[in-house]
Coordinates of C-alpha atoms and ligand atoms in Angstrom, one line a residue:
M381 CA 0.0 0.0 0.0
A382 CA 1.2 3.5 -0.8
F383 CA 2.6 5.5 2.1
H384 CA 0.5 8.3 3.5
Q385 CA 1.9 10.6 6.1
A386 CA 0.0 11.0 9.4
A387 CA -1.1 14.5 9.9
P388 CA 0.0 16.5 13.0
S389 CA -2.4 16.4 16.0
L390 CA -2.6 18.2 19.3
G391 CA -3.3 17.1 22.8
N392 CA -4.6 19.1 25.7
Q393 CA -3.2 22.6 25.2
Y394 CA -3.1 23.2 29.0
D395 CA -1.6 20.0 30.2
S396 CA 1.1 19.9 27.5
D397 CA 2.3 23.4 28.1
S398 CA 4.9 23.2 30.9
L399 CA 5.9 26.9 30.7
L400 CA 2.3 27.9 31.2
R401 CA 1.9 25.6 34.2
E402 CA 5.1 26.8 35.7
Y403 CA 4.1 30.4 35.1
L404 CA 0.8 29.9 36.9
E405 CA 2.3 28.2 39.8
R406 CA 4.7 31.0 40.2
N407 CA 2.4 34.0 39.5
L408 CA -1.1 33.1 40.3
P409 CA -2.0 32.7 44.0
A410 CA -2.6 29.0 44.8
E411 CA -6.2 29.7 45.7
L412 CA -6.9 31.2 42.3
L413 CA -5.1 28.5 40.5
S414 CA -7.0 25.8 42.2
R415 CA -10.2 27.7 41.5
F416 CA -9.5 28.1 37.8
E417 CA -7.3 25.2 36.8
S418 CA -10.1 22.9 35.8
E419 CA -11.5 25.6 33.5
Y420 CA -8.1 26.2 31.9
R421 CA -7.7 22.4 31.4
A422 CA -11.2 22.0 29.9
L423 CA -10.5 24.9 27.5
G424 CA -7.1 23.4 26.7
E425 CA -8.8 20.2 25.8
L426 CA -11.3 21.9 23.6
N427 CA -8.6 24.0 21.9
G428 CA -6.4 21.0 21.1
G429 CA -9.3 18.7 20.2
E430 CA -12.7 19.5 19.0
L431 CA -12.0 23.2 18.1
F432 CA -8.8 22.3 16.3
R433 CA -10.7 19.7 14.2
L434 CA -13.5 22.1 13.6
S435 CA -11.2 24.9 12.4
L436 CA -9.6 22.4 10.0
A437 CA -12.9 21.2 8.7
D438 CA -14.0 24.9 8.3
L439 CA -10.7 25.9 6.6
D440 CA -12.2 27.2 3.4
A441 CA -15.2 29.0 5.0
E442 CA -15.1 32.8 4.9
P443 CA -17.5 35.5 6.0
V444 CA -20.1 36.3 3.3
H445 CA -21.3 39.9 2.7
T446 CA -24.8 40.1 1.2
V447 CA -25.3 43.6 -0.1
W448 CA -29.0 43.5 -1.2
D449 CA -32.1 41.5 -0.3
P450 CA -34.2 39.9 -3.0
W451 CA -36.4 43.0 -3.1
G452 CA -33.6 45.5 -3.7
N453 CA -33.2 46.7 -0.2
R454 CA -29.7 47.4 0.9
I455 CA -29.1 45.1 3.9
D456 CA -25.3 44.7 4.1
E457 CA -25.5 41.4 6.1
V458 CA -22.4 39.6 7.0
E459 CA -22.6 35.9 7.7
V460 CA -19.7 34.6 9.8
T461 CA -18.1 31.2 9.8
E462 CA -19.1 28.2 12.0
V463 CA -16.0 28.6 14.1
W464 CA -16.9 32.2 14.7
K465 CA -20.4 31.2 15.8
R466 CA -19.0 28.7 18.2
A467 CA -16.4 31.2 19.4
Q468 CA -19.1 33.8 20.2
V469 CA -20.7 31.4 22.6
I470 CA -17.5 30.0 24.2
C471 CA -15.9 33.5 24.7
A472 CA -19.0 35.0 26.2
E473 CA -19.7 32.1 28.6
H474 CA -16.1 32.0 29.8
G475 CA -15.9 35.7 30.2
L476 CA -13.0 36.3 27.8
V477 CA -13.7 40.1 28.1
A478 CA -15.6 40.2 31.4
A479 CA -12.9 38.3 33.4
G480 CA -10.5 41.2 32.9
Y481 CA -12.9 43.4 34.8
D482 CA -13.7 41.0 37.6
A483 CA -13.0 43.2 40.7
E484 CA -13.0 40.2 42.9
L485 CA -9.7 39.0 41.3
G486 CA -8.0 42.3 42.0
A487 CA -4.6 42.6 40.3
Y488 CA -4.9 39.1 38.9
A489 CA -8.0 39.8 36.7
R490 CA -5.9 40.5 33.6
V491 CA -3.6 37.5 34.1
H492 CA -6.7 35.2 34.5
Q493 CA -8.3 36.8 31.4
H494 CA -5.3 36.4 29.2
I495 CA -4.7 32.8 30.4
L496 CA -8.3 32.1 29.2
N497 CA -7.3 33.9 26.0
Y498 CA -4.1 31.9 25.6
V499 CA -5.7 28.5 26.1
T500 CA -8.6 29.0 23.7
Q501 CA -7.8 31.3 20.8
A502 CA -5.4 29.4 18.6
S503 CA -8.3 27.3 17.2
L504 CA -10.8 30.2 17.0
D505 CA -9.7 31.8 13.8
T506 CA -8.8 35.3 15.0
Y507 CA -11.9 35.7 17.1
N508 CA -9.5 37.4 19.5
C509 CA -9.7 40.5 17.3
P510 CA -13.3 41.5 18.3
L511 CA -12.6 40.4 21.8
A512 CA -9.6 42.7 22.0
M513 CA -11.5 45.7 20.6
T514 CA -14.4 45.0 22.9
D515 CA -12.1 45.0 25.8
G516 CA -10.4 48.1 24.6
A517 CA -13.7 49.9 24.2
A518 CA -14.7 48.9 27.8
R519 CA -11.5 50.3 29.1
T520 CA -11.7 53.5 27.1
L521 CA -15.3 54.2 28.1
L522 CA -14.4 53.6 31.8
D523 CA -11.4 55.9 31.5
S524 CA -13.5 58.6 29.8
G525 CA -15.7 58.9 32.8
N526 CA -18.8 59.3 30.5
R527 CA -21.3 57.9 33.0
A528 CA -24.2 57.6 30.6
L529 CA -22.2 55.6 28.1
I530 CA -20.6 53.5 30.8
D531 CA -24.0 52.6 32.3
H532 CA -25.4 51.9 28.8
A533 CA -22.6 49.9 27.2
L534 CA -20.5 48.3 29.9
P535 CA -23.0 45.7 31.1
R536 CA -23.3 44.6 27.4
L537 CA -19.6 44.6 26.6
L538 CA -18.9 42.6 29.8
S539 CA -21.8 40.2 29.6
R540 CA -21.2 36.5 29.9
D541 CA -24.4 35.7 28.1
P542 CA -23.9 35.1 24.4
T543 CA -27.4 36.3 23.6
T544 CA -26.8 39.7 25.1
M545 CA -23.0 40.3 24.9
W546 CA -22.0 43.1 22.6
T547 CA -18.7 43.3 20.7
S548 CA -17.2 46.6 19.7
G549 CA -15.3 47.8 16.6
Q550 CA -12.4 50.2 16.6
W551 CA -12.6 52.3 13.5
M552 CA -9.5 54.5 13.1
T553 CA -7.9 53.7 9.8
E554 CA -8.8 55.9 6.8
R555 CA -7.4 56.1 3.2
V556 CA -5.1 58.9 4.2
G557 CA -4.0 57.7 7.6
G558 CA -3.3 54.2 8.9
S559 CA -0.4 55.1 11.1
D560 CA -0.9 58.9 10.9
V561 CA -4.4 58.9 12.4
G562 CA -4.3 62.7 12.7
Q563 CA -5.1 63.0 9.0
T564 CA -8.6 61.5 9.5
E565 CA -11.0 63.0 7.1
T566 CA -14.3 61.9 8.6
I567 CA -16.4 64.9 9.6
A568 CA -18.8 65.2 12.5
R569 CA -21.7 67.5 11.8
R570 CA -24.3 68.8 14.3
D571 CA -27.9 67.9 13.6
G572 CA -29.9 69.6 16.3
D573 CA -28.7 68.2 19.5
R574 CA -27.2 65.2 17.8
W575 CA -24.0 64.5 15.9
R576 CA -23.8 62.7 12.6
L577 CA -20.6 61.3 11.0
Y578 CA -19.7 61.5 7.3
G579 CA -16.7 59.8 5.8
T580 CA -15.0 56.5 4.8
K581 CA -13.3 54.1 7.1
W582 CA -10.8 52.0 5.1
F583 CA -10.1 49.1 7.5
T584 CA -12.7 48.3 10.1
S585 CA -12.8 45.2 12.3
A586 CA -15.1 43.5 12.8
T587 CA -18.2 44.6 10.9
T588 CA -20.3 42.3 13.0
A589 CA -19.9 44.6 16.0
D590 CA -22.8 46.1 17.9
M591 CA -21.0 49.4 18.6
A592 CA -17.8 51.1 17.7
L593 CA -15.4 53.8 18.9
T594 CA -14.2 56.0 16.1
L595 CA -12.6 59.3 15.3
A596 CA -14.0 62.3 13.4
R597 CA -13.4 66.0 13.1
P598 CA -16.2 68.2 14.4
E599 CA -16.8 70.8 11.7
G600 CA -14.7 73.9 12.3
N601 CA -12.1 72.0 14.3
P602 CA -8.4 72.5 13.4
P603 CA -6.4 69.9 11.4
G604 CA -4.2 67.3 13.1
S605 CA -4.9 64.8 15.8
R606 CA -5.9 67.3 18.5
G607 CA -8.8 68.5 16.3
L608 CA -10.3 65.0 16.3
A609 CA -12.9 63.9 18.7
M610 CA -13.7 60.3 19.8
F611 CA -17.2 59.2 19.1
Y612 CA -19.4 56.3 20.2
L613 CA -21.9 54.8 17.8
E614 CA -24.2 51.8 17.5
L615 CA -24.3 50.1 14.1
R616 CA -27.9 49.1 14.0
D617 CA -31.2 50.6 14.8
E618 CA -33.9 48.9 16.9
D619 CA -35.0 46.8 13.9
G620 CA -31.4 45.5 13.4
K621 CA -30.8 47.6 10.3
L622 CA -27.5 49.3 9.7
Q623 CA -28.1 53.0 10.5
N624 CA -26.8 55.4 7.8
L625 CA -23.8 53.1 7.3
H626 CA -22.8 51.0 4.2
I627 CA -20.4 48.1 4.1
N628 CA -18.6 48.8 0.8
R629 CA -16.8 45.5 0.7
L630 CA -14.9 43.0 2.8
K631 CA -11.2 43.2 2.5
D632 CA -9.4 40.6 0.5
K633 CA -6.6 40.0 3.0
F634 CA -3.5 37.8 3.0
G635 CA -4.5 36.2 6.3
T636 CA -7.1 36.6 9.1
R637 CA -9.6 35.6 6.4
K638 CA -12.3 34.6 8.8
L639 CA -12.4 38.1 10.3
P640 CA -14.8 40.3 8.4
T641 CA -12.7 43.4 8.0
A642 CA -14.6 46.0 5.9
E643 CA -14.5 49.3 4.1
L644 CA -17.3 51.4 5.4
T645 CA -19.1 54.6 4.4
L646 CA -20.5 56.6 7.2
D647 CA -23.4 58.5 5.7
G648 CA -24.7 60.5 8.6
V649 CA -24.6 57.7 11.2
E650 CA -25.6 59.1 14.6
A651 CA -22.8 59.2 17.1
I652 CA -22.1 60.5 20.6
P653 CA -18.9 62.4 21.6
V654 CA -17.3 60.3 24.4
A655 CA -15.0 62.8 26.0
G656 CA -15.4 66.3 24.6
L657 CA -14.9 67.6 21.1
E658 CA -11.1 67.4 20.7
G659 CA -8.1 65.3 21.8
G660 CA -9.6 62.2 20.1
V661 CA -6.3 60.5 19.5
R662 CA -5.2 60.9 23.1
N663 CA -8.6 59.8 24.4
I664 CA -8.6 56.6 22.3
T665 CA -5.1 55.5 23.5
P666 CA -6.4 53.3 26.3
M667 CA -8.0 51.3 23.6
L668 CA -4.7 51.0 21.7
N669 CA -2.8 50.0 24.8
V670 CA -5.4 47.2 25.6
T671 CA -5.5 45.9 22.0
R672 CA -1.7 46.0 21.9
T673 CA -1.6 43.8 24.9
W674 CA -4.0 41.4 23.2
N675 CA -1.7 41.5 20.2
A676 CA 1.2 40.4 22.3
V677 CA -0.7 37.5 23.7
A678 CA -2.0 36.6 20.2
A679 CA 1.6 36.5 19.0
V680 CA 2.5 34.1 21.8
L681 CA -0.5 31.8 21.4
G682 CA 0.2 31.6 17.7
M683 CA 3.9 30.7 18.3
R684 CA 2.8 28.1 20.8
R685 CA 0.5 26.5 18.2
A686 CA 3.3 26.5 15.6
V687 CA 5.7 24.9 18.1
A688 CA 3.1 22.3 19.2
L689 CA 2.4 21.2 15.6
T690 CA 6.0 21.1 14.7
R691 CA 6.9 19.1 17.8
D692 CA 4.1 16.5 17.2
Y693 CA 5.1 16.1 13.6
A694 CA 8.7 15.5 14.5
D695 CA 7.6 12.3 16.2
K696 CA 5.5 11.2 13.2
R697 CA 7.6 12.1 10.2
E698 CA 10.5 9.9 9.2
A699 CA 13.3 10.9 6.9
F700 CA 16.7 9.3 6.2
G701 CA 15.9 6.3 8.4
A702 CA 14.6 8.0 11.6
A703 CA 11.9 10.2 13.0
L704 CA 12.7 13.9 12.7
I705 CA 12.9 14.1 16.5
E706 CA 16.0 11.9 16.3
K707 CA 17.7 14.4 13.9
P708 CA 20.1 16.7 15.8
L709 CA 19.8 19.5 13.2
H710 CA 16.0 19.4 13.4
V711 CA 16.1 19.4 17.2
D712 CA 18.5 22.5 17.1
T713 CA 16.0 24.3 14.9
M714 CA 13.0 23.5 17.1
A715 CA 15.0 24.5 20.2
D716 CA 15.4 28.0 18.8
M717 CA 11.7 28.2 18.2
V718 CA 10.9 27.1 21.7
A719 CA 13.4 29.6 23.2
E720 CA 11.8 32.5 21.2
T721 CA 8.3 31.4 22.2
Q722 CA 9.2 31.2 25.9
G723 CA 10.8 34.7 25.9
A724 CA 7.8 36.1 24.1
F725 CA 5.4 34.4 26.5
L726 CA 7.1 35.9 29.5
L727 CA 7.3 39.4 28.0
A728 CA 3.6 39.3 26.9
F729 CA 2.5 38.2 30.3
R730 CA 4.7 40.8 32.1
V731 CA 2.7 43.4 30.1
V732 CA -0.5 41.7 31.2
E733 CA 0.5 41.6 34.9
L734 CA 1.4 45.3 34.9
L735 CA -2.0 46.2 33.3
G736 CA -3.8 44.2 35.9
R737 CA -1.9 45.8 38.8
I738 CA -2.5 49.3 37.4
E739 CA -6.2 48.8 36.9
A740 CA -6.6 47.3 40.3
G741 CA -4.9 50.4 41.9
E742 CA -2.1 48.2 43.3
S743 CA 0.8 49.4 41.2
S744 CA 3.7 51.6 42.2
E745 CA 4.6 54.7 40.1
S746 CA 7.5 52.8 38.7
E747 CA 5.2 50.0 37.5
Q748 CA 3.0 52.5 35.7
L749 CA 6.0 54.0 33.9
L750 CA 7.2 50.6 33.0
S751 CA 3.8 49.6 31.6
R752 CA 3.8 52.6 29.3
L753 CA 7.1 51.5 27.9
L754 CA 6.7 47.7 27.8
T755 CA 3.3 47.8 26.1
P756 CA 4.6 49.0 22.7
I757 CA 7.8 47.1 23.2
G758 CA 5.9 43.9 24.0
K759 CA 3.7 44.3 20.9
L760 CA 6.5 45.1 18.5
T761 CA 8.9 42.4 19.7
T762 CA 6.5 39.6 19.9
G763 CA 4.9 40.5 16.6
K764 CA 8.1 40.0 14.8
Q765 CA 8.9 36.8 16.7
A766 CA 5.5 35.4 15.8
V767 CA 6.2 35.7 12.1
A768 CA 9.7 34.2 12.3
V769 CA 8.5 31.2 14.3
A770 CA 5.5 30.6 12.1
S771 CA 7.7 30.7 9.0
E772 CA 10.1 28.2 10.6
A773 CA 7.2 26.0 11.5
L774 CA 6.0 25.9 7.9
E775 CA 9.5 24.9 6.8
S776 CA 9.7 22.2 9.4
F777 CA 6.9 20.4 7.5
G778 CA 8.7 20.7 4.2
G779 CA 6.3 20.9 1.2
A780 CA 3.3 20.1 3.4
G781 CA 3.8 23.4 5.2
Y782 CA 3.3 25.2 1.9
V783 CA 0.0 23.5 1.0
N784 CA -3.1 25.4 2.0
D785 CA -5.4 22.6 2.9
T786 CA -3.0 21.3 5.6
G787 CA -4.0 24.4 7.5
L788 CA -0.4 25.2 8.0
P789 CA 0.2 28.2 5.8
K790 CA -2.6 29.9 7.7
L791 CA -0.2 30.0 10.7
L792 CA 2.1 32.3 8.8
A793 CA -0.7 34.4 7.1
D794 CA -2.4 35.0 10.4
A795 CA 0.9 35.9 12.2
Q796 CA 1.8 38.4 9.5
V797 CA -0.9 40.8 10.6
L798 CA 0.5 41.0 14.1
P799 CA 3.4 43.4 13.3
I800 CA 1.0 45.5 11.1
W801 CA -2.2 46.3 12.8
E802 CA -2.4 48.2 16.1
G803 CA 0.7 50.1 15.1
T804 CA 3.5 48.8 12.8
T805 CA 6.9 47.9 14.2
N806 CA 8.3 51.3 13.2
V807 CA 5.3 53.3 14.6
L808 CA 5.6 51.5 17.9
S809 CA 9.4 52.0 17.9
L810 CA 8.6 55.7 17.7
D811 CA 6.0 55.3 20.5
T812 CA 8.8 53.8 22.6
L813 CA 10.7 57.0 22.2
R814 CA 7.6 59.0 23.0
A815 CA 7.1 56.9 26.2
L816 CA 10.7 57.6 27.2
K817 CA 10.2 61.3 27.1
Q818 CA 8.3 60.9 30.4
E819 CA 10.6 61.3 33.3
G820 CA 11.4 58.2 35.2
V821 CA 10.5 55.7 32.4
W822 CA 14.1 54.7 31.7
D823 CA 14.9 54.3 35.4
A824 CA 11.8 52.1 35.8
F825 CA 13.0 49.9 32.9
V826 CA 16.5 49.6 34.3
G827 CA 15.1 48.8 37.7
E828 CA 13.0 46.0 36.3
I829 CA 16.0 44.5 34.4
R830 CA 18.2 44.8 37.4
A831 CA 15.7 43.1 39.8
R832 CA 15.3 40.2 37.4
L833 CA 19.0 39.7 36.9
D834 CA 19.9 40.1 40.5
A835 CA 17.6 37.2 41.3
S836 CA 19.2 35.0 38.6
T837 CA 22.1 33.8 40.7
D838 CA 22.9 30.3 39.3
P839 CA 26.3 30.6 37.7
R840 CA 25.0 28.8 34.6
L841 CA 22.9 31.9 34.0
N842 CA 25.9 34.2 33.8
V843 CA 25.9 34.2 30.1
A844 CA 22.3 35.5 30.1
V845 CA 22.9 38.0 32.9
E846 CA 26.0 39.4 31.2
R847 CA 24.6 39.7 27.7
C848 CA 21.4 41.3 29.0
Q849 CA 23.4 43.8 31.1
A850 CA 25.6 44.7 28.1
A851 CA 22.7 45.2 25.8
V852 CA 20.8 47.5 28.3
R853 CA 24.0 49.5 29.0
H854 CA 24.6 50.0 25.2
A855 CA 21.0 51.0 24.7
G856 CA 21.2 53.5 27.5
Q857 CA 24.4 55.0 26.1
W858 CA 22.9 55.2 22.6
L859 CA 19.8 57.0 23.9
E860 CA 21.8 59.5 25.8
A861 CA 24.1 60.2 22.9
T862 CA 21.5 60.5 20.2
L863 CA 18.4 61.8 21.9
A864 CA 19.1 65.3 20.8
E865 CA 19.7 64.3 17.2
R866 CA 16.3 63.9 15.6
D867 CA 17.1 62.0 12.4
L868 CA 19.6 59.8 14.1
V869 CA 17.3 58.8 17.0
E870 CA 14.5 58.1 14.5
A871 CA 16.7 56.0 12.3
G872 CA 17.8 53.9 15.2
A873 CA 14.4 53.7 17.0
R874 CA 13.5 50.1 15.8
R875 CA 17.0 48.7 16.7
F876 CA 16.7 50.4 20.0
A877 CA 13.2 49.2 20.8
M878 CA 13.9 45.6 19.7
T879 CA 17.0 45.6 21.8
L880 CA 14.9 46.6 24.9
G881 CA 12.4 43.9 24.0
R882 CA 14.9 41.2 23.6
A883 CA 16.8 42.2 26.7
T884 CA 13.6 42.2 28.7
E885 CA 12.8 38.7 27.4
L886 CA 16.2 37.5 28.3
A887 CA 16.0 39.0 31.9
L888 CA 12.6 37.4 32.3
L889 CA 13.8 34.0 31.0
A890 CA 16.8 34.1 33.4
N891 CA 14.6 35.0 36.3
H892 CA 12.2 32.2 35.4
A893 CA 15.0 29.7 35.0
Q894 CA 16.2 30.5 38.5
W895 CA 12.7 30.0 39.8
C896 CA 12.5 26.6 38.0
L897 CA 15.8 25.5 39.5
D898 CA 14.8 26.6 43.0
A899 CA 11.4 25.0 42.7
G900 CA 12.7 21.7 41.4
K901 CA 11.2 22.1 38.0
G902 CA 14.3 21.0 36.1
E903 CA 16.6 22.7 33.6
R904 CA 14.3 23.5 30.7
G905 CA 14.1 27.1 31.8
L906 CA 17.8 27.2 32.1
A907 CA 18.3 25.9 28.6
A908 CA 15.8 28.4 27.2
A909 CA 17.6 31.4 28.9
R910 CA 21.0 30.2 27.8
R911 CA 19.9 29.6 24.2
F912 CA 18.1 33.0 24.0
A913 CA 21.2 34.6 25.4
R914 CA 23.2 33.4 22.4
S915 CA 20.8 34.9 19.9
R916 CA 21.1 38.6 18.9
I917 CA 20.0 40.7 21.8
D918 CA 21.8 44.0 21.1
L919 CA 20.8 45.2 17.6
I920 CA 22.1 48.8 18.0
E921 CA 24.6 50.0 15.4
D922 CA 26.9 53.0 15.4
E923 CA 26.4 56.3 13.5
S924 CA 28.5 55.4 10.5
F925 CA 26.5 52.2 9.9
M926 CA 23.3 54.2 10.1
D927 CA 24.7 56.8 7.7
E928 CA 25.1 54.2 5.0
S929 CA 21.3 53.4 5.0
R930 CA 20.5 56.1 2.5
L931 CA 23.4 55.0 0.2
L932 CA 21.8 51.6 0.0
V933 CA 18.2 52.7 -0.7
D934 CA 18.8 55.6 -3.1
Ligands
LIG451 C1 -5.6 40.1 18.3 C2 -5.2 41.2 18.9 C3 -5.4 42.6 18.4 C4 -6.6 42.7 17.6 C5 -7.1 44.1 17.3 C6 -7.1 44.3 15.9 C7 -7.9 45.5 15.5 C8 -7.4 46.0 14.2 C9 -7.9 47.4 14.0 C10 -6.8 48.3 13.8 O1 -5.8 48.0 13.3 S1 -7.2 49.8 14.4 C11 -5.8 50.8 13.9 C12 -4.8 50.8 14.8 N1 -4.1 52.0 14.6 C13 -3.0 52.4 15.3 O2 -2.6 51.7 16.1 C14 -2.5 53.7 15.0 C15 -1.0 53.7 14.9 N2 -0.5 55.1 15.1 C16 -0.1 55.5 16.3 O3 -0.1 54.8 17.3 C17 0.5 56.9 16.3 O4 1.6 56.9 17.2 C18 -0.6 57.9 16.8 C19 -1.8 57.8 16.0 C20 -1.0 57.7 18.3 C21 0.1 59.2 16.7 O5 -0.8 60.2 16.9 P1 -0.4 61.8 16.9 O6 -1.6 62.5 17.4 O7 0.2 62.2 15.6 O8 0.8 61.8 18.0 P2 0.9 62.6 19.3 O9 0.6 64.1 19.1 O10 2.3 62.3 19.8 O11 -0.1 61.9 20.3 C22 -1.3 62.4 20.7 C23 -1.5 62.2 22.2 O12 -1.7 60.8 22.4 C24 -0.3 62.7 23.0 O13 -0.9 63.1 24.3 P3 -1.1 64.7 24.6 O14 -2.1 65.1 23.7 O15 -1.5 64.7 26.0 O16 0.3 65.3 24.3 C25 0.4 61.4 23.2 O17 1.2 61.4 24.4 C26 -0.7 60.4 23.4 N3 -0.3 59.0 23.0 C27 0.0 58.6 21.8 N4 0.2 57.3 21.9 C28 0.0 56.9 23.2 C29 -0.4 58.0 23.9 N5 -0.7 58.0 25.2 C30 -0.6 56.7 25.8 N6 -0.3 55.6 25.1 C31 0.1 55.6 23.8 N7 0.4 54.5 23.2

């Protein structure tokens, strides 16, 4: 009989994740872990089993936009896929958004929420996008202090009942401005005591939302981001019809194809100013910081999925007389993927921890400053790692990794959005510099690194400690020397931000390795820290190197 290769499969995505379980034992109070562990395990089972199979069976399905009904009425209905219908129920019932606001969990609400996220989403076809935006909208409304909107929308956004839970969109991108949001052309016009919006939104996720936060310029306001206001709107009227809003088309994207991202025309849609009639970009930044945190966790859960599939296949696939797992070169390649994934995990969850502590009112000033810096750094660093690890995972399957109906190319296509949306790597590198303008941010960062390295005392961790210290020292010197030189600091911003990101991951890995050694968890953490230490941490180059950039591109 002809040979047929067994496909990769997954087990329980909670039980098989030793880093996750170590992290929880270390960071979640025992009482909370024992309360939630069975839920994590059940979701991990669903994720690696039934939902994984469903997502493969549903691979070709895509959202369908129906513009007209049979009688010529414009309806703009969007039918989502089976996985998304299932995801709506699972995510509401398990409180994927609500858990982050569970006051009873105090500073741990965000960690609990993002563990739920991490153990479910890899099989849910980018349903984390509407969850992230819903969470961001809840945070932004709360921060705005707009009592009427909070009372009206929050119970719906935080509902655990799939029949009543709302999701929110985040409509910021226009034809003129994806990164440079200040160019927004949408106009807000008074209509009696109401406001109506007129304009086109070029990328909007997800069109199935119930409400959205968006930016528009009240007529007569000055240009630029300060002249924008943040508006709240509901997409449908009481009869469920889109109100003065057209879906022009769904985007034909490289990845995240289950996510109905649309171009919209706002043709007088009624909207409510959330927090005054200016300062819209500043007012919407809580949303950006929440969704950037989700982005970092999305990167990590995607990397974890890529590694899990690669690892399973290494047992099943034989070449040159043995299973791939017996091949030293394959093992070396996979070990790099694992070390990158573990570093990214610890950075993403550090960002999550800080968010939870701040929101619970339990953070120090230094933690608040650190959070402002690590949020963009976490997003930009993990986004790039996710693409690299997904690409390596595809290669580990040889030709099968390049064949669409194996479901494997989707890993890469879906990862590729992570460094793009919610701020590209370069925009977030500039945001890192913006964050560092605030006094005390650099000291907070250095303090975090020092504390992690001081606790990493095993001599086998010296390589990690020394390389991390050297990278942070170099980054500090570079910042001091170039901060006054606008072009130079901008040119080096990505190298600088990535260096901070990789150095933070290394410090967290070393610290985690030490904990594992002390807690009798073995030497896997040690191996991850030592391997990561040997990758490039310090990416900063000198002025003459940077000067040659233009020579190359002209
Ligand atoms: C699965 C996980 C994720 C799923 C979600 C996917 C949803 C996808 C939908 C989207 O992709 S939505 C589009 C996302 N778009 C962006 O992320 C925009 C990227 N561009 C930026 O982030 C720019 O840096 C920015 C638009 C913010 C620049 O705006 P400005 O107005 O030209 O810059 P400016 O003047 O420095 O900042 C305005 C104010 O905001 C300043 O405060 P003040 O007015 O008090 O001076 C800044 O300090 C403040 N600010 C900017 N970024 C901030 C911030 N404050 C806190 N945190 C930040 N990150």
